[in-house]
PDB file of C-alpha atoms in Angstrom:
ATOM      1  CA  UNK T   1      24.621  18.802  -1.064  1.00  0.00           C
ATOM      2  CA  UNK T   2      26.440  15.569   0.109  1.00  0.00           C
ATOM      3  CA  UNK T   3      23.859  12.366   0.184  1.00  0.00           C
ATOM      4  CA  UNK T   4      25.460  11.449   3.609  1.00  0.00           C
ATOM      5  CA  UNK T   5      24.218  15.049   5.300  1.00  0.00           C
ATOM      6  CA  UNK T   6      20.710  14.868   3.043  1.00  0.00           C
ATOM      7  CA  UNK T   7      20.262  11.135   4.958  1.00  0.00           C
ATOM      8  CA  UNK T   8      21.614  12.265   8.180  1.00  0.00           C
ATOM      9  CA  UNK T   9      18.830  15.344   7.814  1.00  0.00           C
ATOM     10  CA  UNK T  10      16.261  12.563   6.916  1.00  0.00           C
ATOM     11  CA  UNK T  11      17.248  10.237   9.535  1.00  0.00           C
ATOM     12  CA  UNK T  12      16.505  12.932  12.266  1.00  0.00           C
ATOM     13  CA  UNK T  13      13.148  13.673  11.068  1.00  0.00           C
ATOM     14  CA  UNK T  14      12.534   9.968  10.802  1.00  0.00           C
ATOM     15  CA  UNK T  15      13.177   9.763  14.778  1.00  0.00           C
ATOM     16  CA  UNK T  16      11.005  12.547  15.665  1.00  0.00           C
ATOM     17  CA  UNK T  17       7.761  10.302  13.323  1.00  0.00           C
ATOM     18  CA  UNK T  18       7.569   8.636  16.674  1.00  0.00           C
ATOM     19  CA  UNK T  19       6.415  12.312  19.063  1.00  0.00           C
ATOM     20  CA  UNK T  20       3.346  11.958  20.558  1.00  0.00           C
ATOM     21  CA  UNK T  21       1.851  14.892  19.998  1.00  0.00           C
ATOM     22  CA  UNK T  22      -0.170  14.156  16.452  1.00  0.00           C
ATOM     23  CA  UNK T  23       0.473  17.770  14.930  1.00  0.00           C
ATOM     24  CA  UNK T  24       4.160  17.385  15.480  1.00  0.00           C
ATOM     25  CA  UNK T  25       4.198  14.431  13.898  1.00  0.00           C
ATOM     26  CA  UNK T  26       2.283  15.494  10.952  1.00  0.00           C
ATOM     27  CA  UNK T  27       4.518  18.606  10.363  1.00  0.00           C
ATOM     28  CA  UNK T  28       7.255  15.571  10.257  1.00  0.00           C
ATOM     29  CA  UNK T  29       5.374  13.654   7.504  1.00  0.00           C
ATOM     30  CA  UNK T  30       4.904  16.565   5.502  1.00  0.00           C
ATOM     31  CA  UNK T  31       8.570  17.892   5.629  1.00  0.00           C
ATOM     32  CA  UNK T  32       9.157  14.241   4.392  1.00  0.00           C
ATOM     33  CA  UNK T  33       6.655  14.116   1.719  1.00  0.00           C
ATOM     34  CA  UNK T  34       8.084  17.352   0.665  1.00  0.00           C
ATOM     35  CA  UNK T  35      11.680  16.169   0.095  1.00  0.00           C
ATOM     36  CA  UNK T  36       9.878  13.881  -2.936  1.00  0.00           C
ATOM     37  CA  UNK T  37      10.857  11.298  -4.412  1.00  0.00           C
ATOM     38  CA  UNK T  38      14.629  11.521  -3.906  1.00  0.00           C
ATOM     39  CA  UNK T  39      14.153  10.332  -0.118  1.00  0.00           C
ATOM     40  CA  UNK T  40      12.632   7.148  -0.893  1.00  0.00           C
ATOM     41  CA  UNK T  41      15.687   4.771  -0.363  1.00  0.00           C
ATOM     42  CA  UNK T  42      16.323   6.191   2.815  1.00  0.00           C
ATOM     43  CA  UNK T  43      12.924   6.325   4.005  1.00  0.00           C
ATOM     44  CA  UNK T  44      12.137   2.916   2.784  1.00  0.00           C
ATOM     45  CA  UNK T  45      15.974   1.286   4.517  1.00  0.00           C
ATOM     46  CA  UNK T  46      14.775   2.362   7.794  1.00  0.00           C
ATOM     47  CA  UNK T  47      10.960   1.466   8.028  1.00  0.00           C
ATOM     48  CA  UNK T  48      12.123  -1.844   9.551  1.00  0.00           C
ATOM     49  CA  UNK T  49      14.295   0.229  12.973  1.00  0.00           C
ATOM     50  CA  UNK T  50      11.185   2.472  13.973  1.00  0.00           C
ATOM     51  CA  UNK T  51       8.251   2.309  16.962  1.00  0.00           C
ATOM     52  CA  UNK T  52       5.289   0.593  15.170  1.00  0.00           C
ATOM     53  CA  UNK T  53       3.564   4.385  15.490  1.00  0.00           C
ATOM     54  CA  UNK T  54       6.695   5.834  13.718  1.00  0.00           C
ATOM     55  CA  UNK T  55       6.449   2.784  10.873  1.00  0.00           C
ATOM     56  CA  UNK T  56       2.506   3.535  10.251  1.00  0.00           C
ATOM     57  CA  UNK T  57       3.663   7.515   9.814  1.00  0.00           C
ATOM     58  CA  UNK T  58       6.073   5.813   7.732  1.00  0.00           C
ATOM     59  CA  UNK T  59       4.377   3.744   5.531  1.00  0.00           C
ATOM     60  CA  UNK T  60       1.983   7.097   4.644  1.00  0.00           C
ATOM     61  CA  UNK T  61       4.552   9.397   3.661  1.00  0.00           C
ATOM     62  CA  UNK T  62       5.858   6.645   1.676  1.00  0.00           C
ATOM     63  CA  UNK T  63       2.484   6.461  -0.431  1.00  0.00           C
ATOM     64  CA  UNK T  64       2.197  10.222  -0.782  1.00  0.00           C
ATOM     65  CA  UNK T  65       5.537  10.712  -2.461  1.00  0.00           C
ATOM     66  CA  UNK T  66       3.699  10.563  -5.281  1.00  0.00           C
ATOM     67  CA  UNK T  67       6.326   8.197  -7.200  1.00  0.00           C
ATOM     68  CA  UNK T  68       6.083   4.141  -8.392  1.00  0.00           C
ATOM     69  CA  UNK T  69       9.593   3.447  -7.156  1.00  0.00           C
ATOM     70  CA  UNK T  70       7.273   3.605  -3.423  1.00  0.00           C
ATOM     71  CA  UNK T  71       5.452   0.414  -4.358  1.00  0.00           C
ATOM     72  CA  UNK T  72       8.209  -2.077  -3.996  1.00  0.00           C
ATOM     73  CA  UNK T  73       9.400  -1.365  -0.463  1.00  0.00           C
ATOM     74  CA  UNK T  74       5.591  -0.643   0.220  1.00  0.00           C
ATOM     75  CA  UNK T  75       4.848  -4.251  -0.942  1.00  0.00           C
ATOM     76  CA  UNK T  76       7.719  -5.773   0.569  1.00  0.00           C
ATOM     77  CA  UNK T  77       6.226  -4.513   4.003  1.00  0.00           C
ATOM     78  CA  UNK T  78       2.697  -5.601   3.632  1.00  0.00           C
ATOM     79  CA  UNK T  79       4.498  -9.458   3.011  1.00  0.00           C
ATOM     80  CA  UNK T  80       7.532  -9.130   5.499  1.00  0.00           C
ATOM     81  CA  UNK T  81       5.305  -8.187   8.446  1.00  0.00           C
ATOM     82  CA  UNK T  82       2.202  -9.923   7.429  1.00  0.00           C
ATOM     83  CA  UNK T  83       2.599 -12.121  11.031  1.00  0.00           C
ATOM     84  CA  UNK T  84       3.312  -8.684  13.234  1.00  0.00           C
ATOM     85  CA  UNK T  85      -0.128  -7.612  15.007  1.00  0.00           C
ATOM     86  CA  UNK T  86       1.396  -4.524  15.979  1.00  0.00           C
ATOM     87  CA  UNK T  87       1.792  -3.587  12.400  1.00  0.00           C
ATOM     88  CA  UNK T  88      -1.717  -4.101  11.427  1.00  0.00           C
ATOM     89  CA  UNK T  89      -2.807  -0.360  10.491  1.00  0.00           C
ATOM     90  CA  UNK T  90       0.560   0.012   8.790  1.00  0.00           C
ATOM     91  CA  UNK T  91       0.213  -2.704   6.259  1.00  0.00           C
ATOM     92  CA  UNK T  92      -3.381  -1.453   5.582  1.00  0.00           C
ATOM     93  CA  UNK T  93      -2.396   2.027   4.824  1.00  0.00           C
ATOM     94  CA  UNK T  94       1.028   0.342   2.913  1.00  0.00           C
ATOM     95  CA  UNK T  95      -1.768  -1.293   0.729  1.00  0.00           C
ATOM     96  CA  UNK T  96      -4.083   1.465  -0.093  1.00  0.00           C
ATOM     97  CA  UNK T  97      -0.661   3.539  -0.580  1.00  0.00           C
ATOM     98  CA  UNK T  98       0.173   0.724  -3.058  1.00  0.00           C
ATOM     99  CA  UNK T  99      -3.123   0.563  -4.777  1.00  0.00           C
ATOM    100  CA  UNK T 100      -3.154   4.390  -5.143  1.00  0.00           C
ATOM    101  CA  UNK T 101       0.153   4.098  -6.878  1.00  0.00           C
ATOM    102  CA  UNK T 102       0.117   1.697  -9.035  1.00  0.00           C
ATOM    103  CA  UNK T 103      -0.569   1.800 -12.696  1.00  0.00           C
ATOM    104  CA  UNK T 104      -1.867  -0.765 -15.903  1.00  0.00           C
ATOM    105  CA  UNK T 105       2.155  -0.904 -16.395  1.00  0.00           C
ATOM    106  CA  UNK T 106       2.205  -2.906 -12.842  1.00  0.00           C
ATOM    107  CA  UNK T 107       0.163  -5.178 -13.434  1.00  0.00           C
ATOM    108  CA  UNK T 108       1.869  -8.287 -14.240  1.00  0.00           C
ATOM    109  CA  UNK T 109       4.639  -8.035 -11.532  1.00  0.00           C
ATOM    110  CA  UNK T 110       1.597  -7.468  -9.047  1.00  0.00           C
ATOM    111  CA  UNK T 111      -0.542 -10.166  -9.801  1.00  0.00           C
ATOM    112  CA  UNK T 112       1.390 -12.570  -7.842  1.00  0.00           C
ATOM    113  CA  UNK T 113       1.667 -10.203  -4.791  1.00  0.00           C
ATOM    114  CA  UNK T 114      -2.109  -9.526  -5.052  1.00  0.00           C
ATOM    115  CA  UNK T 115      -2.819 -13.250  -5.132  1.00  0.00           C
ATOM    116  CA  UNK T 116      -0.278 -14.204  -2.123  1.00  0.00           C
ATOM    117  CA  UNK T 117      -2.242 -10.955  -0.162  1.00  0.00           C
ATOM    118  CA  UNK T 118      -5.801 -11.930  -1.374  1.00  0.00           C
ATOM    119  CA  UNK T 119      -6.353 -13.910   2.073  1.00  0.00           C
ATOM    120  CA  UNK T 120      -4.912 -12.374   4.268  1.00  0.00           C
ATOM    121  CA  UNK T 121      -5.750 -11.836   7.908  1.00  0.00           C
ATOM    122  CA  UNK T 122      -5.682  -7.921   7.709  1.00  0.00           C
ATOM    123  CA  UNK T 123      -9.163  -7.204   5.816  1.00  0.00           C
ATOM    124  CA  UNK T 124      -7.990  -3.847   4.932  1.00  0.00           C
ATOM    125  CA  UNK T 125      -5.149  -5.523   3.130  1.00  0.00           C
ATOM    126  CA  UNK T 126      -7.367  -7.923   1.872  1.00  0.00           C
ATOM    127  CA  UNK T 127     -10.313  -5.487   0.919  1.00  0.00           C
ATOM    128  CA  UNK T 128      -7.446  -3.238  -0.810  1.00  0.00           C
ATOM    129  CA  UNK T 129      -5.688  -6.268  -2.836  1.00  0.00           C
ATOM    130  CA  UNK T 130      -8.858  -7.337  -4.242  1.00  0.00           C
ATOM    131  CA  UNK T 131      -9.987  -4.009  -5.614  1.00  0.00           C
ATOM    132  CA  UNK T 132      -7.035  -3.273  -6.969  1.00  0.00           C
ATOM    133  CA  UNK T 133      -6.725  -6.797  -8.740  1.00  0.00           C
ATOM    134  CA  UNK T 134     -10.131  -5.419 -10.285  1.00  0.00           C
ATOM    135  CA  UNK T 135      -8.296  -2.713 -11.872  1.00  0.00           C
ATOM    136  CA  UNK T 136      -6.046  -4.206 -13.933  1.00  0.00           C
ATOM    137  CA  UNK T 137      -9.144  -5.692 -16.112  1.00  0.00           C
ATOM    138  CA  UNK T 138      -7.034  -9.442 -15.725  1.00  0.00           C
ATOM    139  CA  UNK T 139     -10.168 -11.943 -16.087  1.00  0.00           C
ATOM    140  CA  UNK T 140      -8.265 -14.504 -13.903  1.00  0.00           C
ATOM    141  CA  UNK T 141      -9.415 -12.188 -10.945  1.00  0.00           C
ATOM    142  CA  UNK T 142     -13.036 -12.629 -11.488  1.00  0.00           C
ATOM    143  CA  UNK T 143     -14.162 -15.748  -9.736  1.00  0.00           C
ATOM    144  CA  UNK T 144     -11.721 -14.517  -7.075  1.00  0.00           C
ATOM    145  CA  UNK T 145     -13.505 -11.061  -6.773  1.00  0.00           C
ATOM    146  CA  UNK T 146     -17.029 -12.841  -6.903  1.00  0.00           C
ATOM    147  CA  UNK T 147     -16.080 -15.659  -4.145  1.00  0.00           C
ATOM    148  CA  UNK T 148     -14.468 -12.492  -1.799  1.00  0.00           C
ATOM    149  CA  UNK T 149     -17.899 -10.499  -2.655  1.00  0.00           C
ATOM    150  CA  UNK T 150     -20.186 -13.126  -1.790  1.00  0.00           C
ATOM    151  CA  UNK T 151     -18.301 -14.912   0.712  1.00  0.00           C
ATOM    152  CA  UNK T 152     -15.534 -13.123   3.106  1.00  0.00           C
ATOM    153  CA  UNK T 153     -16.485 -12.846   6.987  1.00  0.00           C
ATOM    154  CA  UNK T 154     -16.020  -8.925   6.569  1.00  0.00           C
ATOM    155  CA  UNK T 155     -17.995  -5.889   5.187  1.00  0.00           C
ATOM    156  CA  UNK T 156     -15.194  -3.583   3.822  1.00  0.00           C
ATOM    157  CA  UNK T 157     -13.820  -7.255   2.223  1.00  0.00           C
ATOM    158  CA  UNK T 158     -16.906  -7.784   0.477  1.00  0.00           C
ATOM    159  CA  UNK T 159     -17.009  -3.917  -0.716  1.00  0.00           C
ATOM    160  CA  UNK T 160     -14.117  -3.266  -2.138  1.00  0.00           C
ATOM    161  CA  UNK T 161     -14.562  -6.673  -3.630  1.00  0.00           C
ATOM    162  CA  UNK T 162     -17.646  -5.882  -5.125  1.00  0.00           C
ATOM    163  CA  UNK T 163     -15.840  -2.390  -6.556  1.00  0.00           C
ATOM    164  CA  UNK T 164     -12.864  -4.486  -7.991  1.00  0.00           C
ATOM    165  CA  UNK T 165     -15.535  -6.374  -9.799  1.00  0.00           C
ATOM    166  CA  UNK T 166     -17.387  -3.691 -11.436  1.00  0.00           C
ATOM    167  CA  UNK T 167     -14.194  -2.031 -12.607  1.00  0.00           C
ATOM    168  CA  UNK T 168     -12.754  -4.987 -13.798  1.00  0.00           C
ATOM    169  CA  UNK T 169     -16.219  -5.083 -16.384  1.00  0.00           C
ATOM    170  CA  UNK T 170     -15.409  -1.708 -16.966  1.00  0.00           C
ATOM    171  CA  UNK T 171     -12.236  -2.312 -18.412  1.00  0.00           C
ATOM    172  CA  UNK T 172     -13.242  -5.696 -20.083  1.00  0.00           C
ATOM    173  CA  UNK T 173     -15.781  -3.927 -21.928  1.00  0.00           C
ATOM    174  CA  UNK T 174     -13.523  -1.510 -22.783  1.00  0.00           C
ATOM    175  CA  UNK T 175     -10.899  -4.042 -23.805  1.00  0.00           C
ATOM    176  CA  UNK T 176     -13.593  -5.791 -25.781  1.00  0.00           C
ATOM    177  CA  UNK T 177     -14.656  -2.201 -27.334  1.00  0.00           C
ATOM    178  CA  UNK T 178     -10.676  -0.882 -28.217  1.00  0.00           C
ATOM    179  CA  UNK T 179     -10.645  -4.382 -30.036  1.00  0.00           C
ATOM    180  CA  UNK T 180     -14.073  -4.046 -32.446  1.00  0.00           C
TER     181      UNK T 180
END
């Protein structure tokens, strides 16, 4: 089939991501989710021209496409809207979509990302970015995990930091086991 009538198709279930009737716009998601992988790049070009609701439906069937190549335009959209209020859920969800996805082989490009989202003023980005810089067993993330755990204004913060912490000892003692 011709890539301009496959985006055309995905482009018209994109504008209905915005109906207000929540089982309609489920049944949207899912045909989405179930195009896979392939309808990333369109997907991902137009989460920037949709309602806010539309963007949050979005950013979900973005994470549950099941496929790596999601995490870039999911990370570019926790940083390029970090200042819109209205996004707020969105870039939450984009995060926990991102932390779901990625994988060991990620984490060097998303240290950096991780530490520029580590404060933010979302605490479900927050929460989510410090977990997942748990993960990746990188020992430059403990005294960040430990200040968050102790420290940060909010519960789900201080969770998830406490979580990132005792899987980042997981993997350091596993780290310090593979090398014996």
């Amino acid at each position: 089939r011709p890539m301009s009538t496959h985006v055309e198709k995905i482009a018209k279930i994109v504008d209905q991501l915005d109906h207000p009737d929540a089982d309609r716009q489920r049944e949207q998601m899912d045909t989405l989710i179930s195009l896979g992988p392939e309808a990333l790049e369109p997907l991902a070009a137009n989460i920037a021209f949709v309602t806010p609701r539309a963007r949050k439906a979005l950013v979900h069937v973005l994470g549950a496409l099941g496929t790596t190549k999601a995490i870039l335009p999911l990370m570019r959209f926790v940083f390029d809207r970090r200042d819109n209020l209205e996004d707020q859920d969105a870039r939450g969800l984009a995060m926990r979509g991102i932390m779901e996805l990625a994988e060991p082989k990620h984490a060097q490009r998303m240290f950096d990302f991780l530490m520029d989202v580590k404060g933010d003023r979302d605490p479900f980005v927050r929460g989510y970015a410090l977990e997942l810089m748990g993960r990746f067993g990188d020992r430059r993330a403990e005294p960040i995990l430990e200040h968050a755990a102790q420290e940060d204004d909010e519960d789900f913060v201080r969770q998830r930091a406490r979580l990132g912490l005792q899987v980042l000892h997981q993997e350091g003692d596993g780290a310090q086991d593979a090398l014996k």
